[in-house]
């Protein structure tokens, strides 16, 4: 654990080597674990699980270096933070920046990333104790992140998927804004699956019903598990499904999550899980699944996979069953993940802006990025306004 004094008031910044350097209750008070609006991926159990099972650490290129803000011995704010030696698992792609830096004679790695590893879901990047000034805490940690980066001669600081209001504070603190896009489904008052289907013309409605029917006719049952249904046996099956999808991506796929992490989740996090499982009706054997996490009025789709080639199963596992379950439980938003393919759009997932902010130490590179980011923003906004 290292400490960096902060001259403003009586704050101290400490860089933590692991989440469990802070007791779970103290961390979760900041992460609003008991608040339906808080992100489940910022909770102590999720982040600690990644560390305890070795999904983050030296082998993955994500070295924990969590920024924490203290007033005396009171924890005021924290930001999950990692020192990165690559750009993998971030979902805000800067490979081109690294190549440009190399051409300019600038060492791009290591860098600092404030994010939840392997998780392209918007959520607070600075979590703050109740009653504390959120804007002030964010500004202090924005400065601390630059100072920490400079201490080990890193090139840059990247804050991935902050909410809009927080992103503005980072921008006011000298960080360059960047915009992205995902596809999210919104309930918009639907109370039944038929009401959701009614949004589409008859041609698309019939196609969607046909896809659902064909999976049933193939002898496949699909369900979203209740908390008690998330067992070690299911965890091992879900890891197999996840691995099968990663393997299909060939050299571009990477097994970020190991079997131990899936076990960790069913042991410690099952109340947040909404895993979808497809089974062969005759044998009851799981043959596919989708990895969903739900909290409050929002659900997050993360991974999917299958060991059996069943036509239309992807649509049922990843879209229709999640939407059905979300409607049944009054969930308002279903985030479909990082992909923005036409399969999502044609099933009612709508373009939604995401954000990131970036500080680059080298002035030449910072100046070069300005026009490039402006061009990218125009392109993203054109996607958002497409009919």
Short mmCIF file of C-alpha atoms in Angstrom, two decimals:
data_model
loop_
_atom_site.label_atom_id
_atom_site.label_comp_id
_atom_site.label_asym_id
_atom_site.label_seq_id
_atom_site.Cartn_x
_atom_site.Cartn_y
_atom_site.Cartn_z
CA UNK A 1 0.00 0.00 0.00
CA UNK A 2 1.43 3.40 -0.93
CA UNK A 3 0.31 6.84 0.17
CA UNK A 4 0.30 10.13 -1.72
CA UNK A 5 -0.32 13.29 0.34
CA UNK A 6 -2.90 15.71 -1.00
CA UNK A 7 -2.46 19.36 -0.07
CA UNK A 8 -6.15 20.20 -0.35
CA UNK A 9 -7.72 20.08 3.09
CA UNK A 10 -6.78 16.98 5.03
CA UNK A 11 -7.18 14.29 2.38
CA UNK A 12 -4.75 11.48 1.71
CA UNK A 13 -4.70 9.24 -1.35
CA UNK A 14 -3.71 5.61 -0.86
CA UNK A 15 -3.06 3.17 -3.68
CA UNK A 16 -4.38 -0.26 -2.69
CA UNK A 17 -2.94 -3.51 -4.02
CA UNK A 18 -6.22 -5.36 -3.60
CA UNK A 19 -9.87 -4.59 -2.93
CA UNK A 20 -9.87 -6.54 0.32
CA UNK A 21 -7.46 -3.99 1.81
CA UNK A 22 -10.79 -2.27 2.53
CA UNK A 23 -13.41 -4.24 4.54
CA UNK A 24 -16.37 -5.31 2.44
CA UNK A 25 -18.88 -3.29 4.46
CA UNK A 26 -16.86 -0.08 4.04
CA UNK A 27 -16.35 -0.58 0.30
CA UNK A 28 -19.98 -1.52 -0.31
CA UNK A 29 -21.18 1.58 1.54
CA UNK A 30 -19.41 3.58 -1.18
CA UNK A 31 -20.60 1.30 -4.00
CA UNK A 32 -24.22 1.60 -2.86
CA UNK A 33 -24.55 -2.15 -2.67
CA UNK A 34 -27.90 -1.77 -0.93
CA UNK A 35 -29.16 0.80 -3.44
CA UNK A 36 -30.91 -0.48 -6.57
CA UNK A 37 -29.17 2.23 -8.62
CA UNK A 38 -25.65 1.08 -7.73
CA UNK A 39 -23.75 -1.04 -10.24
CA UNK A 40 -23.38 -4.69 -9.19
CA UNK A 41 -19.94 -4.80 -10.81
CA UNK A 42 -18.59 -2.20 -8.37
CA UNK A 43 -19.51 -4.26 -5.33
CA UNK A 44 -16.71 -5.68 -3.21
CA UNK A 45 -17.71 -9.30 -3.92
CA UNK A 46 -17.42 -8.96 -7.70
CA UNK A 47 -14.09 -7.11 -7.71
CA UNK A 48 -12.61 -9.23 -4.94
CA UNK A 49 -13.69 -12.37 -6.75
CA UNK A 50 -11.76 -11.34 -9.86
CA UNK A 51 -8.66 -10.90 -7.71
CA UNK A 52 -9.04 -13.96 -5.50
CA UNK A 53 -9.53 -16.30 -8.45
CA UNK A 54 -6.63 -14.85 -10.45
CA UNK A 55 -8.71 -13.38 -13.29
CA UNK A 56 -6.92 -10.09 -12.69
CA UNK A 57 -3.25 -9.90 -11.79
CA UNK A 58 0.12 -10.34 -13.48
CA UNK A 59 -1.01 -13.08 -15.87
CA UNK A 60 -3.93 -11.08 -17.27
CA UNK A 61 -2.17 -7.74 -17.61
CA UNK A 62 -4.52 -6.10 -15.07
CA UNK A 63 -2.49 -5.17 -11.99
CA UNK A 64 -4.76 -3.84 -9.22
CA UNK A 65 -3.79 -0.35 -8.03
CA UNK A 66 -7.03 0.98 -6.58
CA UNK A 67 -7.13 4.69 -5.78
CA UNK A 68 -8.71 5.52 -2.44
CA UNK A 69 -9.33 8.88 -0.78
CA UNK A 70 -9.15 9.22 3.00
CA UNK A 71 -9.80 11.90 5.59
CA UNK A 72 -7.79 10.65 8.50
CA UNK A 73 -8.91 7.04 8.84
CA UNK A 74 -12.30 7.63 7.19
CA UNK A 75 -12.66 6.24 3.67
CA UNK A 76 -14.20 9.02 1.60
CA UNK A 77 -14.03 7.63 -1.96
CA UNK A 78 -12.45 4.92 -4.07
CA UNK A 79 -11.90 4.13 -7.73
CA UNK A 80 -11.18 0.61 -9.03
CA UNK A 81 -7.94 1.15 -10.92
CA UNK A 82 -5.38 -1.02 -12.70
CA UNK A 83 -1.95 -0.66 -14.23
CA UNK A 84 -2.10 -2.13 -17.72
CA UNK A 85 0.64 -3.43 -19.96
CA UNK A 86 -1.74 -4.00 -22.86
CA UNK A 87 -5.17 -2.88 -24.09
CA UNK A 88 -7.01 -6.18 -23.74
CA UNK A 89 -10.37 -6.61 -22.05
CA UNK A 90 -11.25 -2.90 -22.01
CA UNK A 91 -13.92 -2.54 -24.75
CA UNK A 92 -12.85 1.06 -25.40
CA UNK A 93 -10.34 0.39 -28.11
CA UNK A 94 -7.07 2.33 -28.18
CA UNK A 95 -4.87 -0.02 -30.22
CA UNK A 96 -4.58 2.73 -32.82
CA UNK A 97 -3.42 5.16 -30.14
CA UNK A 98 -0.68 2.75 -29.10
CA UNK A 99 0.46 2.41 -32.71
CA UNK A 100 0.45 6.19 -33.17
CA UNK A 101 2.47 6.61 -29.98
CA UNK A 102 5.05 4.13 -31.25
CA UNK A 103 5.41 6.07 -34.51
CA UNK A 104 5.94 9.25 -32.46
CA UNK A 105 8.59 7.59 -30.32
CA UNK A 106 6.36 7.55 -27.24
CA UNK A 107 6.13 4.52 -24.94
CA UNK A 108 2.41 3.82 -24.55
CA UNK A 109 2.53 1.06 -21.93
CA UNK A 110 2.19 0.93 -19.00
CA UNK A 111 -0.96 2.99 -18.56
CA UNK A 112 -3.61 3.44 -15.84
CA UNK A 113 -7.18 2.25 -16.42
CA UNK A 114 -10.10 3.07 -14.12
CA UNK A 115 -12.74 0.48 -14.96
CA UNK A 116 -14.22 -2.87 -14.05
CA UNK A 117 -12.12 -5.46 -15.89
CA UNK A 118 -13.74 -7.14 -18.90
CA UNK A 119 -17.03 -5.32 -18.22
CA UNK A 120 -18.34 -2.73 -20.72
CA UNK A 121 -21.14 -1.51 -18.45
CA UNK A 122 -21.67 2.11 -17.47
CA UNK A 123 -21.33 2.82 -13.76
CA UNK A 124 -19.66 5.21 -11.36
CA UNK A 125 -15.89 5.00 -11.62
CA UNK A 126 -15.49 7.00 -8.40
CA UNK A 127 -17.60 5.59 -5.60
CA UNK A 128 -18.21 8.00 -2.72
CA UNK A 129 -19.26 7.66 0.92
CA UNK A 130 -22.77 8.88 1.78
CA UNK A 131 -22.80 12.57 2.65
CA UNK A 132 -19.50 13.36 0.93
CA UNK A 133 -19.09 15.79 -1.97
CA UNK A 134 -19.05 13.58 -5.07
CA UNK A 135 -17.71 16.29 -7.39
CA UNK A 136 -14.86 17.20 -5.08
CA UNK A 137 -13.91 13.55 -4.55
CA UNK A 138 -13.86 12.95 -8.32
CA UNK A 139 -11.67 16.00 -8.93
CA UNK A 140 -9.23 14.94 -6.25
CA UNK A 141 -8.94 11.43 -7.66
CA UNK A 142 -8.64 12.80 -11.21
CA UNK A 143 -5.53 14.67 -10.05
CA UNK A 144 -4.31 11.69 -8.02
CA UNK A 145 -4.61 9.39 -11.05
CA UNK A 146 -2.33 11.68 -13.08
CA UNK A 147 0.16 11.88 -10.22
CA UNK A 148 0.14 8.12 -9.75
CA UNK A 149 0.63 7.59 -13.49
CA UNK A 150 3.61 9.96 -13.49
CA UNK A 151 5.23 8.14 -10.54
CA UNK A 152 5.79 4.98 -12.58
CA UNK A 153 6.25 6.86 -15.89
CA UNK A 154 2.99 5.69 -17.42
CA UNK A 155 1.75 7.27 -20.60
CA UNK A 156 -1.90 7.92 -19.81
CA UNK A 157 -5.00 7.49 -17.66
CA UNK A 158 -8.21 6.04 -19.10
CA UNK A 159 -11.59 6.15 -17.35
CA UNK A 160 -13.96 3.72 -19.05
CA UNK A 161 -17.78 3.81 -19.04
CA UNK A 162 -18.45 6.55 -16.45
CA UNK A 163 -21.97 8.00 -16.33
CA UNK A 164 -22.56 11.32 -18.09
CA UNK A 165 -22.41 13.57 -15.01
CA UNK A 166 -19.19 12.03 -13.73
CA UNK A 167 -17.63 12.18 -17.20
CA UNK A 168 -18.19 15.95 -17.22
CA UNK A 169 -16.23 16.32 -13.97
CA UNK A 170 -13.32 14.35 -15.41
CA UNK A 171 -13.44 16.52 -18.54
CA UNK A 172 -13.38 19.67 -16.41
CA UNK A 173 -10.28 18.19 -14.74
CA UNK A 174 -8.40 18.10 -18.05
CA UNK A 175 -9.37 14.70 -19.45
CA UNK A 176 -10.31 14.29 -23.13
CA UNK A 177 -13.89 13.06 -23.68
CA UNK A 178 -14.65 10.12 -25.95
CA UNK A 179 -18.03 8.71 -26.96
CA UNK A 180 -19.12 5.20 -27.90
CA UNK A 181 -22.32 3.31 -28.54
CA UNK A 182 -24.08 0.21 -27.31
CA UNK A 183 -27.53 -1.26 -27.89
CA UNK A 184 -29.89 -1.42 -24.90
CA UNK A 185 -33.43 -2.76 -24.63
CA UNK A 186 -35.99 -0.69 -22.71
CA UNK A 187 -39.23 -2.00 -21.24
CA UNK A 188 -41.10 1.28 -21.88
CA UNK A 189 -44.12 0.17 -19.91
CA UNK A 190 -44.52 -3.33 -21.39
CA UNK A 191 -46.12 -5.70 -18.89
CA UNK A 192 -46.18 -8.87 -21.02
CA UNK A 193 -44.01 -10.45 -23.69
CA UNK A 194 -46.90 -10.05 -26.15
CA UNK A 195 -46.84 -6.30 -25.54
CA UNK A 196 -43.16 -6.32 -26.44
CA UNK A 197 -43.90 -8.26 -29.64
CA UNK A 198 -46.63 -5.77 -30.51
CA UNK A 199 -43.96 -3.13 -31.15
CA UNK A 200 -43.05 -4.89 -34.39
CA UNK A 201 -44.88 -5.24 -37.69
CA UNK A 202 -46.52 -8.57 -38.46
CA UNK A 203 -43.62 -9.80 -40.59
CA UNK A 204 -41.08 -9.35 -37.77
CA UNK A 205 -43.51 -10.60 -35.12
CA UNK A 206 -44.08 -13.82 -37.00
CA UNK A 207 -40.35 -14.29 -37.54
CA UNK A 208 -39.65 -13.89 -33.83
CA UNK A 209 -42.42 -16.32 -32.88
CA UNK A 210 -41.05 -18.78 -35.42
CA UNK A 211 -37.57 -18.56 -33.87
CA UNK A 212 -38.98 -19.27 -30.42
CA UNK A 213 -41.08 -22.15 -31.74
CA UNK A 214 -38.19 -23.80 -33.58
CA UNK A 215 -36.11 -23.97 -30.42
CA UNK A 216 -39.03 -25.62 -28.57
CA UNK A 217 -39.59 -28.02 -31.46
CA UNK A 218 -35.91 -28.98 -31.30
CA UNK A 219 -36.60 -30.36 -27.83
CA UNK A 220 -34.89 -27.51 -25.96
CA UNK A 221 -36.21 -25.86 -22.81
CA UNK A 222 -34.94 -22.42 -21.76
CA UNK A 223 -35.26 -20.82 -18.33
CA UNK A 224 -33.76 -18.06 -16.21
CA UNK A 225 -32.57 -19.56 -12.94
CA UNK A 226 -33.79 -18.47 -9.53
CA UNK A 227 -31.00 -17.69 -7.03
CA UNK A 228 -31.11 -21.21 -5.57
CA UNK A 229 -30.74 -22.68 -9.06
CA UNK A 230 -27.22 -21.28 -9.40
CA UNK A 231 -25.20 -24.29 -8.27
CA UNK A 232 -21.60 -25.41 -8.67
CA UNK A 233 -22.77 -27.86 -11.34
CA UNK A 234 -24.38 -25.04 -13.32
CA UNK A 235 -21.31 -22.85 -12.77
CA UNK A 236 -19.08 -25.46 -14.40
CA UNK A 237 -21.51 -25.80 -17.32
CA UNK A 238 -21.68 -22.01 -17.78
CA UNK A 239 -17.90 -21.84 -17.83
CA UNK A 240 -17.85 -24.47 -20.58
CA UNK A 241 -20.34 -22.46 -22.61
CA UNK A 242 -18.35 -19.26 -22.09
CA UNK A 243 -15.14 -21.03 -23.10
CA UNK A 244 -16.73 -22.48 -26.23
CA UNK A 245 -17.60 -19.00 -27.47
CA UNK A 246 -14.13 -17.66 -26.70
CA UNK A 247 -12.57 -20.56 -28.59
CA UNK A 248 -14.69 -19.82 -31.65
CA UNK A 249 -13.02 -16.39 -31.92
CA UNK A 250 -9.71 -18.12 -32.66
CA UNK A 251 -6.60 -15.99 -32.01
CA UNK A 252 -8.75 -12.99 -31.02
CA UNK A 253 -10.48 -14.77 -28.14
CA UNK A 254 -9.10 -14.82 -24.63
CA UNK A 255 -10.23 -16.72 -21.54
CA UNK A 256 -10.40 -13.84 -19.09
CA UNK A 257 -12.65 -15.68 -16.63
CA UNK A 258 -11.65 -19.02 -15.16
CA UNK A 259 -13.76 -21.79 -13.70
CA UNK A 260 -12.91 -20.67 -10.17
CA UNK A 261 -14.56 -17.29 -10.79
CA UNK A 262 -17.81 -18.96 -11.88
CA UNK A 263 -17.69 -21.03 -8.70
CA UNK A 264 -17.03 -17.86 -6.69
CA UNK A 265 -20.13 -16.22 -8.11
CA UNK A 266 -22.52 -19.03 -7.20
CA UNK A 267 -20.98 -19.19 -3.73
CA UNK A 268 -20.98 -15.44 -3.02
CA UNK A 269 -23.02 -13.52 -5.62
CA UNK A 270 -25.99 -15.67 -6.61
CA UNK A 271 -28.61 -13.09 -5.61
CA UNK A 272 -27.33 -10.89 -8.47
CA UNK A 273 -27.16 -13.68 -11.07
CA UNK A 274 -29.88 -14.26 -13.67
CA UNK A 275 -28.21 -16.96 -15.72
CA UNK A 276 -30.22 -18.40 -18.60
CA UNK A 277 -29.86 -22.14 -19.19
CA UNK A 278 -30.95 -24.19 -22.21
CA UNK A 279 -31.46 -27.90 -21.62
CA UNK A 280 -32.16 -30.91 -23.73
CA UNK A 281 -35.72 -31.69 -22.69
CA UNK A 282 -35.27 -35.45 -22.89
CA UNK A 283 -32.14 -35.73 -20.74
CA UNK A 284 -32.29 -32.48 -18.76
CA UNK A 285 -28.66 -31.90 -19.67
CA UNK A 286 -27.58 -28.22 -20.05
CA UNK A 287 -26.47 -27.51 -23.62
CA UNK A 288 -26.16 -23.70 -23.61
CA UNK A 289 -26.43 -20.61 -21.48
CA UNK A 290 -26.32 -16.83 -21.22
CA UNK A 291 -24.57 -14.97 -18.39
CA UNK A 292 -26.85 -12.19 -17.13
CA UNK A 293 -26.49 -10.09 -13.97
CA UNK A 294 -29.44 -8.12 -12.59
CA UNK A 295 -29.81 -5.44 -9.95
CA UNK A 296 -32.72 -3.13 -9.32
CA UNK A 297 -34.27 -1.97 -12.59
CA UNK A 298 -31.35 -2.97 -14.81
CA UNK A 299 -30.00 -6.21 -16.24
CA UNK A 300 -26.66 -6.78 -17.96
CA UNK A 301 -25.96 -9.40 -20.61
CA UNK A 302 -22.33 -10.49 -20.57
CA UNK A 303 -21.50 -13.86 -22.17
CA UNK A 304 -23.19 -16.73 -23.92
CA UNK A 305 -22.27 -20.09 -25.37
CA UNK A 306 -23.49 -23.51 -26.41
CA UNK A 307 -22.09 -26.97 -27.03
CA UNK A 308 -24.92 -27.87 -29.42
CA UNK A 309 -25.66 -26.26 -32.77
CA UNK A 310 -29.38 -25.44 -32.51
CA UNK A 311 -30.79 -22.91 -35.01
CA UNK A 312 -32.05 -19.68 -33.38
CA UNK A 313 -30.86 -20.72 -29.90
CA UNK A 314 -28.64 -17.63 -29.70
CA UNK A 315 -31.65 -15.33 -30.15
CA UNK A 316 -33.68 -17.15 -27.51
CA UNK A 317 -30.87 -17.35 -24.93
CA UNK A 318 -29.47 -13.85 -25.37
CA UNK A 319 -32.52 -11.77 -26.27
CA UNK A 320 -36.01 -13.26 -25.93
CA UNK A 321 -35.60 -15.02 -22.59
CA UNK A 322 -33.81 -12.03 -21.07
CA UNK A 323 -36.55 -9.70 -22.29
CA UNK A 324 -39.29 -12.02 -21.05
CA UNK A 325 -37.68 -12.26 -17.62
CA UNK A 326 -37.05 -8.51 -17.46
CA UNK A 327 -40.69 -7.72 -18.25
CA UNK A 328 -41.91 -10.25 -15.70
CA UNK A 329 -39.82 -8.60 -12.96
CA UNK A 330 -40.36 -4.98 -13.94
CA UNK A 331 -36.76 -4.43 -15.06
CA UNK A 332 -36.59 -1.28 -17.18
CA UNK A 333 -33.29 -1.68 -19.05
CA UNK A 334 -31.50 -4.72 -20.46
CA UNK A 335 -27.97 -3.86 -21.56
CA UNK A 336 -27.01 -6.29 -24.28
CA UNK A 337 -23.25 -5.85 -23.95
CA UNK A 338 -20.61 -4.31 -26.16
CA UNK A 339 -21.76 -5.63 -29.55
CA UNK A 340 -23.93 -3.40 -31.72
CA UNK A 341 -24.95 -5.86 -34.41
CA UNK A 342 -28.17 -5.86 -36.39
CA UNK A 343 -29.46 -8.91 -34.51
CA UNK A 344 -29.97 -6.68 -31.47
CA UNK A 345 -31.40 -3.72 -33.39
CA UNK A 346 -33.94 -5.86 -35.22
CA UNK A 347 -35.21 -7.18 -31.86
CA UNK A 348 -35.76 -3.80 -30.27
CA UNK A 349 -32.41 -2.90 -28.73
CA UNK A 350 -31.81 0.82 -29.25
CA UNK A 351 -28.58 2.81 -29.75
CA UNK A 352 -27.34 4.28 -26.47
CA UNK A 353 -24.33 6.52 -25.94
CA UNK A 354 -21.45 5.41 -23.73
CA UNK A 355 -18.55 7.55 -22.52
CA UNK A 356 -14.91 7.43 -21.56
CA UNK A 357 -12.35 10.11 -20.66
CA UNK A 358 -8.60 10.10 -21.22
CA UNK A 359 -5.55 11.98 -20.03
CA UNK A 360 -2.36 11.62 -22.08
CA UNK A 361 0.91 12.86 -20.61
CA UNK A 362 2.65 13.70 -23.89
CA UNK A 363 1.50 17.07 -25.21
CA UNK A 364 2.09 16.16 -28.86
CA UNK A 365 -0.10 13.11 -28.64
CA UNK A 366 -2.75 14.96 -26.65
CA UNK A 367 -2.98 17.64 -29.34
CA UNK A 368 -3.14 15.03 -32.10
CA UNK A 369 -5.99 13.18 -30.39
CA UNK A 370 -8.28 16.23 -30.21
CA UNK A 371 -9.33 16.34 -33.90
CA UNK A 372 -9.48 12.54 -34.11
CA UNK A 373 -11.87 12.37 -31.14
CA UNK A 374 -14.05 15.10 -32.63
CA UNK A 375 -14.33 13.14 -35.89
CA UNK A 376 -15.22 9.99 -33.95
CA UNK A 377 -17.89 11.86 -31.96
CA UNK A 378 -19.57 13.00 -35.18
CA UNK A 379 -19.58 9.45 -36.49
CA UNK A 380 -21.01 8.02 -33.25
CA UNK A 381 -23.75 10.64 -33.13
CA UNK A 382 -24.72 9.84 -36.70
CA UNK A 383 -25.25 6.20 -35.61
CA UNK A 384 -27.39 7.36 -32.70
CA UNK A 385 -29.70 9.35 -34.98
CA UNK A 386 -30.07 6.67 -37.65
CA UNK A 387 -33.70 5.56 -38.13
#
